[in-house]
PDB file of C-alpha atoms in Angstrom:
ATOM      1  CA  MET A  30       7.927  52.856  52.286  1.00 72.00           C
ATOM      2  CA  ARG A  31       6.972  56.232  53.690  1.00 81.00           C
ATOM      3  CA  ASP A  32       5.581  59.310  51.910  1.00 88.00           C
ATOM      4  CA  ILE A  33       5.108  62.693  53.578  1.00 89.00           C
ATOM      5  CA  ILE A  34       3.193  65.614  52.074  1.00 91.00           C
ATOM      6  CA  TYR A  35       3.350  69.080  53.651  1.00 92.00           C
ATOM      7  CA  LYS A  36       0.937  71.841  52.589  1.00 92.00           C
ATOM      8  CA  LYS A  37       0.839  75.408  53.838  1.00 93.00           C
ATOM      9  CA  LYS A  38      -1.769  77.857  52.629  1.00 91.00           C
ATOM     10  CA  GLN A  39      -2.395  81.338  53.903  1.00 89.00           C
ATOM     11  CA  SER A  40      -4.530  84.235  52.853  1.00 87.00           C
ATOM     12  CA  LEU A  41      -3.712  87.651  54.259  1.00 83.00           C
ATOM     13  CA  GLU A  42      -6.816  89.035  52.579  1.00 85.00           C
ATOM     14  CA  HIS A  43      -9.141  86.602  54.378  1.00 84.00           C
ATOM     15  CA  ARG A  44      -6.910  86.306  57.510  1.00 88.00           C
ATOM     16  CA  ARG A  45      -6.657  82.502  57.335  1.00 91.00           C
ATOM     17  CA  LYS A  46      -3.845  80.014  57.642  1.00 93.00           C
ATOM     18  CA  LEU A  47      -3.886  76.260  56.987  1.00 93.00           C
ATOM     19  CA  ILE A  48      -1.083  73.791  57.656  1.00 93.00           C
ATOM     20  CA  CYS A  49      -1.591  70.167  56.641  1.00 95.00           C
ATOM     21  CA  ILE A  50       0.768  67.204  57.035  1.00 94.00           C
ATOM     22  CA  SER A  51      -0.148  63.886  55.481  1.00 95.00           C
ATOM     23  CA  GLU A  52       1.901  60.710  55.883  1.00 94.00           C
ATOM     24  CA  ASN A  53       1.444  57.315  54.229  1.00 93.00           C
ATOM     25  CA  SER A  54       3.529  54.382  55.355  1.00 92.00           C
ATOM     26  CA  GLU A  55       3.539  50.681  54.714  1.00 90.00           C
ATOM     27  CA  ASP A  56       5.328  47.836  56.407  1.00 86.00           C
ATOM     28  CA  LYS A  57       4.894  44.070  56.581  1.00 86.00           C
ATOM     29  CA  ASP A  58       2.003  44.253  59.100  1.00 83.00           C
ATOM     30  CA  CYS A  59      -0.082  47.237  58.035  1.00 87.00           C
ATOM     31  CA  LYS A  60      -0.697  50.300  55.891  1.00 92.00           C
ATOM     32  CA  THR A  61      -1.013  53.540  57.826  1.00 93.00           C
ATOM     33  CA  HIS A  62      -2.339  56.941  56.798  1.00 95.00           C
ATOM     34  CA  VAL A  63      -1.883  59.838  59.252  1.00 95.00           C
ATOM     35  CA  ARG A  64      -3.254  63.321  58.588  1.00 96.00           C
ATOM     36  CA  LYS A  65      -2.666  66.365  60.794  1.00 96.00           C
ATOM     37  CA  SER A  66      -4.158  69.758  60.059  1.00 96.00           C
ATOM     38  CA  PHE A  67      -4.022  73.101  61.814  1.00 95.00           C
ATOM     39  CA  ILE A  68      -6.454  75.859  60.795  1.00 95.00           C
ATOM     40  CA  TYR A  69      -6.369  79.437  62.123  1.00 95.00           C
ATOM     41  CA  PHE A  70      -8.782  82.293  61.404  1.00 94.00           C
ATOM     42  CA  ILE A  71      -8.121  85.798  62.746  1.00 91.00           C
ATOM     43  CA  SER A  72     -10.844  88.383  63.282  1.00 89.00           C
ATOM     44  CA  GLN A  73     -11.274  91.686  65.096  1.00 88.00           C
ATOM     45  CA  ALA A  74     -12.235  91.118  68.745  1.00 84.00           C
ATOM     46  CA  ASP A  75     -15.197  92.744  70.437  1.00 76.00           C
ATOM     47  CA  ALA A  76     -14.611  95.706  72.763  1.00 69.00           C
ATOM     48  CA  ALA A  77     -14.316  93.471  75.835  1.00 69.00           C
ATOM     49  CA  PRO A  78     -13.029  89.938  75.241  1.00 65.00           C
ATOM     50  CA  LEU A  79     -14.936  87.151  76.924  1.00 70.00           C
ATOM     51  CA  PRO A  80     -13.274  85.165  79.692  1.00 74.00           C
ATOM     52  CA  PRO A  81     -11.295  82.158  78.450  1.00 73.00           C
ATOM     53  CA  VAL A  82     -13.398  79.155  77.516  1.00 80.00           C
ATOM     54  CA  CYS A  83     -12.114  75.590  77.458  1.00 88.00           C
ATOM     55  CA  PRO A  84     -11.669  74.270  73.931  1.00 90.00           C
ATOM     56  CA  GLU A  85     -14.026  71.617  72.589  1.00 93.00           C
ATOM     57  CA  VAL A  86     -12.437  68.180  72.207  1.00 95.00           C
ATOM     58  CA  TYR A  87     -13.865  65.442  70.002  1.00 95.00           C
ATOM     59  CA  ILE A  88     -12.438  61.910  70.021  1.00 95.00           C
ATOM     60  CA  ARG A  89     -13.667  58.968  67.990  1.00 95.00           C
ATOM     61  CA  LYS A  90     -12.197  55.497  67.595  1.00 94.00           C
ATOM     62  CA  ARG A  91     -13.603  52.779  65.381  1.00 93.00           C
ATOM     63  CA  PHE A  92     -12.707  49.131  64.645  1.00 88.00           C
ATOM     64  CA  ASN A  93     -13.910  47.026  61.731  1.00 87.00           C
ATOM     65  CA  THR A  94     -12.977  43.387  62.293  1.00 83.00           C
ATOM     66  CA  ARG A  95     -14.251  42.215  58.899  1.00 86.00           C
ATOM     67  CA  THR A  96     -12.003  44.505  56.865  1.00 86.00           C
ATOM     68  CA  CYS A  97      -9.247  44.697  59.519  1.00 86.00           C
ATOM     69  CA  GLU A  98      -9.436  48.494  59.674  1.00 91.00           C
ATOM     70  CA  GLU A  99      -8.782  50.762  62.623  1.00 92.00           C
ATOM     71  CA  GLN A 100      -9.635  54.491  62.615  1.00 94.00           C
ATOM     72  CA  PHE A 101      -8.937  57.223  65.149  1.00 95.00           C
ATOM     73  CA  SER A 102     -10.019  60.865  64.981  1.00 96.00           C
ATOM     74  CA  PHE A 103      -9.078  63.664  67.389  1.00 97.00           C
ATOM     75  CA  ARG A 104     -10.203  67.282  66.994  1.00 97.00           C
ATOM     76  CA  VAL A 105      -9.747  70.359  69.179  1.00 97.00           C
ATOM     77  CA  LYS A 106     -11.677  73.562  68.438  1.00 96.00           C
ATOM     78  CA  GLY A 107     -11.492  76.831  70.314  1.00 93.00           C
ATOM     79  CA  HIS A 108     -10.284  80.404  70.305  1.00 90.00           C
ATOM     80  CA  PHE A 109      -7.902  82.736  72.095  1.00 88.00           C
ATOM     81  CA  TYR A 110      -7.177  86.460  72.096  1.00 87.00           C
ATOM     82  CA  ILE A 111      -3.979  88.302  71.232  1.00 87.00           C
ATOM     83  CA  ALA A 112      -3.020  91.948  71.315  1.00 85.00           C
ATOM     84  CA  GLN A 113      -1.352  93.568  68.331  1.00 83.00           C
ATOM     85  CA  GLU A 114      -0.337  97.184  68.760  1.00 84.00           C
ATOM     86  CA  ARG A 115      -3.535  98.724  70.203  1.00 84.00           C
ATOM     87  CA  THR A 116      -6.085  96.242  68.915  1.00 86.00           C
ATOM     88  CA  GLN A 117      -7.458  92.977  70.260  1.00 86.00           C
ATOM     89  CA  LEU A 118      -7.614  90.081  67.822  1.00 88.00           C
ATOM     90  CA  LYS A 119      -9.515  86.839  68.196  1.00 89.00           C
ATOM     91  CA  VAL A 120      -7.904  83.683  66.796  1.00 90.00           C
ATOM     92  CA  ASP A 121     -10.231  80.750  66.118  1.00 93.00           C
ATOM     93  CA  PHE A 122      -8.436  77.450  65.658  1.00 95.00           C
ATOM     94  CA  CYS A 123      -9.149  73.845  64.768  1.00 96.00           C
ATOM     95  CA  HIS A 124      -6.487  71.138  65.167  1.00 96.00           C
ATOM     96  CA  THR A 125      -7.229  67.700  63.717  1.00 97.00           C
ATOM     97  CA  LEU A 126      -5.440  64.343  63.870  1.00 96.00           C
ATOM     98  CA  ARG A 127      -6.742  61.382  61.857  1.00 96.00           C
ATOM     99  CA  ILE A 128      -5.152  57.941  61.797  1.00 95.00           C
ATOM    100  CA  HIS A 129      -6.307  55.127  59.531  1.00 95.00           C
ATOM    101  CA  ILE A 130      -4.674  51.683  59.832  1.00 92.00           C
ATOM    102  CA  LEU A 131      -5.373  48.803  57.471  1.00 91.00           C
ATOM    103  CA  TRP A 132      -4.040  45.527  58.881  1.00 87.00           C
ATOM    104  CA  LYS A 133      -2.767  43.053  56.299  1.00 83.00           C
ATOM    105  CA  SER A 134      -3.284  39.930  58.354  1.00 78.00           C
ATOM    106  CA  LYS A 135      -6.291  38.746  60.318  1.00 70.00           C
ATOM    107  CA  LEU A 136      -4.280  39.251  63.494  1.00 60.00           C
ATOM    108  CA  PHE A 137      -6.022  42.482  64.404  1.00 54.00           C
ATOM    109  CA  SER A 138      -3.912  45.006  66.298  1.00 55.00           C
ATOM    110  CA  PRO A 139      -1.149  42.635  67.465  1.00 55.00           C
ATOM    111  CA  LYS A 140      -0.551  42.262  71.197  1.00 62.00           C
ATOM    112  CA  LYS A 141       2.225  44.352  72.632  1.00 62.00           C
ATOM    113  CA  PRO A 142       4.319  43.233  75.557  1.00 63.00           C
ATOM    114  CA  VAL A 143       3.182  44.795  78.813  1.00 59.00           C
ATOM    115  CA  THR A 144       5.184  44.998  81.994  1.00 61.00           C
ATOM    116  CA  LEU A 145       3.544  45.589  85.306  1.00 56.00           C
ATOM    117  CA  THR A 146       5.477  47.193  88.121  1.00 52.00           C
TER     118      THR A 146
END
């Protein structure tokens, strides 16, 4: 069984946009919940935009062997500049991916076949 929920919210008044995709699936081995979200906020840029800065990346992975749970979180935050007509706009963004797996059996994260070349 697989359920997918798609949400899109935007506010022209507050210059924000949110896109969220949530997926729940279940098979004989595990239950999986995956959530992806993309958030954008637009503001007026300063007179001289700053040089590009690398986005911040956050990664976290966690295992719980007692409850047979596996969690993974990935987030990227940053900004970029765009030109619209004669104005500079700054776009702040935050992209998030969260995966939560609940294993049904005590066989935690089954082994996958690996081939070495």
